[in-house]
CSV table of C-alpha atoms and ligand atoms in Angstrom, one decimal:
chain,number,residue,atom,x,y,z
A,98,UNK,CA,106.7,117.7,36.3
A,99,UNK,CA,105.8,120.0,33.0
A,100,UNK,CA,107.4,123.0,33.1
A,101,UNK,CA,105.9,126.4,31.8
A,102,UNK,CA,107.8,129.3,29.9
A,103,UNK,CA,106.6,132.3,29.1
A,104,UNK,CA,107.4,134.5,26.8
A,105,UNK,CA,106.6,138.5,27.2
A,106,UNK,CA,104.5,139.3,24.2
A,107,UNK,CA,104.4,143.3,25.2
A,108,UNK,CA,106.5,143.8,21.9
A,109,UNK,CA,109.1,142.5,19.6
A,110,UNK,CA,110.3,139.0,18.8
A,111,UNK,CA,107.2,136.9,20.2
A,112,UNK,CA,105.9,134.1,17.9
A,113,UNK,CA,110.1,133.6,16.9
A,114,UNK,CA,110.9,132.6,20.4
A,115,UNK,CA,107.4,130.4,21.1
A,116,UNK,CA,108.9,128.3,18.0
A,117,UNK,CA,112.9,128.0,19.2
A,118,UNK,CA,111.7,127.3,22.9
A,119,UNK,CA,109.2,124.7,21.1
A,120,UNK,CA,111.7,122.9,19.0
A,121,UNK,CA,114.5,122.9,21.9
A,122,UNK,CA,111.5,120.8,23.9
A,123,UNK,CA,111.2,118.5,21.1
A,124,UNK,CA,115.0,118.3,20.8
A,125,UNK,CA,115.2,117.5,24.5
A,126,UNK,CA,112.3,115.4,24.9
A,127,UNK,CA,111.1,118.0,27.8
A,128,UNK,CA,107.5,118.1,28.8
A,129,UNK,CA,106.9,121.5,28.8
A,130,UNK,CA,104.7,124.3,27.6
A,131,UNK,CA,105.2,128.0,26.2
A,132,UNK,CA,103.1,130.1,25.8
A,133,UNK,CA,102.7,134.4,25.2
A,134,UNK,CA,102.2,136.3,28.5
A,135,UNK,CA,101.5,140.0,29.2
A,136,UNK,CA,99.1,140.3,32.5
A,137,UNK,CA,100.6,140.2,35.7
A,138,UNK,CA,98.3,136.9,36.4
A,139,UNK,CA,100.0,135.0,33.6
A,140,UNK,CA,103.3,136.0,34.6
A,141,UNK,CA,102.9,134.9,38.1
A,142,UNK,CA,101.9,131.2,37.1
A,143,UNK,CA,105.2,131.0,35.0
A,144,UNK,CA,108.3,128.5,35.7
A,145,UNK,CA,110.3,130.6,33.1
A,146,UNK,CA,110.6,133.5,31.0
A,147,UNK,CA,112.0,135.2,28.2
A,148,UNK,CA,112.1,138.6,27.7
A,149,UNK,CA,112.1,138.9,23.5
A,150,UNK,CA,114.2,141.8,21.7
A,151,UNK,CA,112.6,144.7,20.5
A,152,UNK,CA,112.6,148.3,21.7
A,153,UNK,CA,112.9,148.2,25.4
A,154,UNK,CA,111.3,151.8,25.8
A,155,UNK,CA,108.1,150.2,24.9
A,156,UNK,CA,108.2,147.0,26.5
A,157,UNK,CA,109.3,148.6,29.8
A,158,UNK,CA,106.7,151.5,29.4
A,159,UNK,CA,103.8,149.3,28.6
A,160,UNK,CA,105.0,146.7,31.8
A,161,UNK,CA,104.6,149.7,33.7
A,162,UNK,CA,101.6,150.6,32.9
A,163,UNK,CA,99.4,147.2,32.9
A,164,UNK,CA,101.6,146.8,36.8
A,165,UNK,CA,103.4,143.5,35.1
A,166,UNK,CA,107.1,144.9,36.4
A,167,UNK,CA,106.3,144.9,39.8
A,168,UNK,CA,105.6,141.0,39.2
A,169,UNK,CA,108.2,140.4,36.5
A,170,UNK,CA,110.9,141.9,39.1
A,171,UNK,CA,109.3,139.9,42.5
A,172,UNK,CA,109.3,136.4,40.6
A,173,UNK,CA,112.9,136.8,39.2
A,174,UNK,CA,114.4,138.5,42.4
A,175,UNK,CA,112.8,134.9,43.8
A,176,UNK,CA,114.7,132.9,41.5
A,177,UNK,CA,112.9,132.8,38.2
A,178,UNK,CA,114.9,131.6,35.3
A,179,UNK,CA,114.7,134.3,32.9
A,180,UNK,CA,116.6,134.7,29.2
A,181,UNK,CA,116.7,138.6,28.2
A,182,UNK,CA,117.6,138.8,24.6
A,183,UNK,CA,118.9,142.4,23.4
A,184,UNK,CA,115.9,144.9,24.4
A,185,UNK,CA,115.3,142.1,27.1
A,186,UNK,CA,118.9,142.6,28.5
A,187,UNK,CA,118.8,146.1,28.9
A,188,UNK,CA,115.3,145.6,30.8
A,189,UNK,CA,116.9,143.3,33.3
A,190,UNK,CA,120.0,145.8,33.8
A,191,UNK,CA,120.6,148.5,36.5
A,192,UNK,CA,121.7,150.8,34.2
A,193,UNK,CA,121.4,151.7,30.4
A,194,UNK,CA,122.7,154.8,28.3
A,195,UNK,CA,121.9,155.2,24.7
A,196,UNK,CA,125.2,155.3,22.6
A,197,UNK,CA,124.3,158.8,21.0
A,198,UNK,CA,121.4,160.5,23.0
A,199,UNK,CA,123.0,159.3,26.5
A,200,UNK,CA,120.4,159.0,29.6
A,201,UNK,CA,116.5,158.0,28.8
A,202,UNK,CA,114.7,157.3,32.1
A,203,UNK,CA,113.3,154.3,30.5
A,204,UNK,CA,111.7,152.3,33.1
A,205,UNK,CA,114.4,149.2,34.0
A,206,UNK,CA,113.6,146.1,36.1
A,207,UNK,CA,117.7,146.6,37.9
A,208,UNK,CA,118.2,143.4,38.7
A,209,UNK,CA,121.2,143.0,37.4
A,210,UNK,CA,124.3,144.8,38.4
A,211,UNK,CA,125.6,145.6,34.7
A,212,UNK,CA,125.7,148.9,32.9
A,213,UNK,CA,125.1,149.1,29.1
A,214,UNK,CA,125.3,150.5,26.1
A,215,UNK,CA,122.2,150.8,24.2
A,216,UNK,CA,123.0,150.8,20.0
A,217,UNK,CA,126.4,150.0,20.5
A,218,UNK,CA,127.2,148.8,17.7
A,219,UNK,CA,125.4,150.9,15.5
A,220,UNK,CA,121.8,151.8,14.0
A,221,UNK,CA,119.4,149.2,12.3
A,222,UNK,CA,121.6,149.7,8.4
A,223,UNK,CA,125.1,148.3,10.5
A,224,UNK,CA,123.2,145.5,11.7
A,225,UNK,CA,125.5,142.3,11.1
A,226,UNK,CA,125.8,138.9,12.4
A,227,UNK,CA,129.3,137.3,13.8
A,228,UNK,CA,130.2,133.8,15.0
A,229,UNK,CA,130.3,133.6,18.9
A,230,UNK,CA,131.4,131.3,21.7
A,231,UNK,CA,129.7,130.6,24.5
A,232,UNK,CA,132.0,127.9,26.3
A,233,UNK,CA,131.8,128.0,29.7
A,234,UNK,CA,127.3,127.2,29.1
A,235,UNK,CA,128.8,124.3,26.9
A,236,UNK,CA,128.0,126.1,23.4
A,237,UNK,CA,131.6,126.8,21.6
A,238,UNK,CA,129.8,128.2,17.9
A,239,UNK,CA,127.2,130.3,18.0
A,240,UNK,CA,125.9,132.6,15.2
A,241,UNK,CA,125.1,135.9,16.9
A,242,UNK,CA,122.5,138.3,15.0
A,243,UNK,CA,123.3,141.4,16.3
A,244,UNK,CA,120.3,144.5,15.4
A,245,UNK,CA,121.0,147.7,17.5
A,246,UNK,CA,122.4,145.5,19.8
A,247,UNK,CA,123.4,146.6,23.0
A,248,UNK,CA,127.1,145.8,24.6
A,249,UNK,CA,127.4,145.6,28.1
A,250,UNK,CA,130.0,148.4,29.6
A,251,UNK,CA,130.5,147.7,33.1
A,252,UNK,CA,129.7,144.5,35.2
A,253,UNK,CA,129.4,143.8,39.4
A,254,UNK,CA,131.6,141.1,40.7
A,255,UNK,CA,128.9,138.4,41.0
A,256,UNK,CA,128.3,138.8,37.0
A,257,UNK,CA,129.6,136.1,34.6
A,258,UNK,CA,130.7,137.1,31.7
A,259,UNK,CA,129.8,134.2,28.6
A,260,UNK,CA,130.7,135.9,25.3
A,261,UNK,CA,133.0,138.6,23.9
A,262,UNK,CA,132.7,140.5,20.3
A,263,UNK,CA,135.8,142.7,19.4
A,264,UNK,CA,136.1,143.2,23.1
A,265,UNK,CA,132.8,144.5,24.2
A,266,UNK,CA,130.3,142.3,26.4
A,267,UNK,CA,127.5,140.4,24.5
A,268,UNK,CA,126.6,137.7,26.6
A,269,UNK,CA,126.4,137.5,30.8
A,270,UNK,CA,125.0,135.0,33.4
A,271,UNK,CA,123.9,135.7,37.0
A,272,UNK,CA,122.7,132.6,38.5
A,273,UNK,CA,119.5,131.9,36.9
A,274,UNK,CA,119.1,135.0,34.9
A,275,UNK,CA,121.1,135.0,31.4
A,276,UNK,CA,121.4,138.4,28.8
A,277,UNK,CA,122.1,138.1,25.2
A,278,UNK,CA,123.0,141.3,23.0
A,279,UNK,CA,122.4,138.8,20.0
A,280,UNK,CA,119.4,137.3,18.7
A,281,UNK,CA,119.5,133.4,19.0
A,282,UNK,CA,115.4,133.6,18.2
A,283,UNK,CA,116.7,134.3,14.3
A,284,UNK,CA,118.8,131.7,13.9
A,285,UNK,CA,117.9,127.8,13.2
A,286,UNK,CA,120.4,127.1,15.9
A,287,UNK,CA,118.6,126.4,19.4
A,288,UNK,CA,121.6,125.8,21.5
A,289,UNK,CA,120.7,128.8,23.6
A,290,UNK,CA,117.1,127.7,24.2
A,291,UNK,CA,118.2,124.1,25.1
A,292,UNK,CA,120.3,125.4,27.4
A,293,UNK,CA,117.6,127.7,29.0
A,294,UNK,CA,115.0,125.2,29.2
A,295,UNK,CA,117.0,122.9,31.2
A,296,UNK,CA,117.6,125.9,33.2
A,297,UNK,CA,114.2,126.1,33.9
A,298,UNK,CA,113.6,122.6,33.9
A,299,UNK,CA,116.3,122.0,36.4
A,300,UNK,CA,115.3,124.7,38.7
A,301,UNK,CA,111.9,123.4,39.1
A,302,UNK,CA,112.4,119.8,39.1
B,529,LIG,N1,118.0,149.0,20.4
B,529,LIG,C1,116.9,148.4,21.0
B,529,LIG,C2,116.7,149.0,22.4
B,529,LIG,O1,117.5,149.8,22.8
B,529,LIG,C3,117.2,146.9,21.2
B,529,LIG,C4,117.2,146.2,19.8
B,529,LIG,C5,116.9,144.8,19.8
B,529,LIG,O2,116.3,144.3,20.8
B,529,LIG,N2,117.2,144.2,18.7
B,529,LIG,O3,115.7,148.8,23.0
């Protein structure tokens, strides 16, 4: 059966991830399709998602606002596959305090039980990339592209922990739902989307 990812096109890295989840179908020989989505209607006909990176204040904000959180939050708390990369991380988390300015009230989705560091490693001049492993999700080099990147401070017991730069957090799992501090939309590598559409592909079929 075809399978249909989504990815949030509120703000940041859209048309990047629509061509690395459209190459990893190639790759895989998957029947799928993706597509941008921003209503709550499109949202709710989804398989998959993936939240891009950006600034989460506005893509969390403007979800508010046209009432897609409410469904973002019901279809993943019902088992939705979702990626959140960087911006998209921090929307998925319970908690997240800027590195300088501290607590922002931005609107969060809390579905996962991490607590993070927004800008952790720095403003948009220290942005850097660094090779990664990923090796319990089967991907042992990865190049992460880190850009105001958040690191993830705290995690609950029934968080995974994938990936580790100089000791802070950059990569979790929780079941179905998988957070990247790092930008694998920037790279030509599409290990990360492979792996995510057979996520989804698994989890419907
Ligand atoms: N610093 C941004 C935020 O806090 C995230 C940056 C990114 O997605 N590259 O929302």
């Amino acid at each position: 059966m075809s399978i249909n990812i989504g990815v949030l096109s509120i703000q940041g890295d859209v048309q990047e991830n629509l061509l690395s989840t459209k190459t990893a179908f190639d790759e895989l020989g998957i029947d799928g399709k993706v597509a941008d989505v921003k209503t709550p209607e499109d949202i709710s006909q989804l398989d998959g998602l993936i939240i891009p990176g950006g600034e989460s204040t506005t893509i969390g904000q403007l979800s508010l606002i046209n009432g897609s959180m409410k469904v973002l939050k019901e279809k993943i708390e019902n088992g939705m596959p979702v990626l959140g990369i960087c911006a998209g991380m921090i929307l998925l988390s319970r908690t997240a305090d800027d590195r300088v300015v501290g607590k922002t009230d931005q609107p969060l989705l809390e579905i996962l039980d991490i607590k993070l560091e927004r800008n952790s490693f720095g403003r948009q001049k220290e942005s850097f990339e660094a090779e990664m492993s990923l090796d319990s999700i089967g991907i042992p080099k990865f190049n992460g592209v880190f850009i105001r990147a958040p690191s993830v401070s705290d995690v609950g017991s029934d968080v995974e922990v994938l990936s580790k730069f100089n000791e802070k957090i950059v990569a979790i799992r929780k079941g179905n739902v998988i957070g990247t501090s790092f930008h694998p939309e920037l790279t030509d590598d599409t290990s990360l989307h492979r792996y995510f559409v057979n996520l989804v592909n698994t989890s419907k079929n």
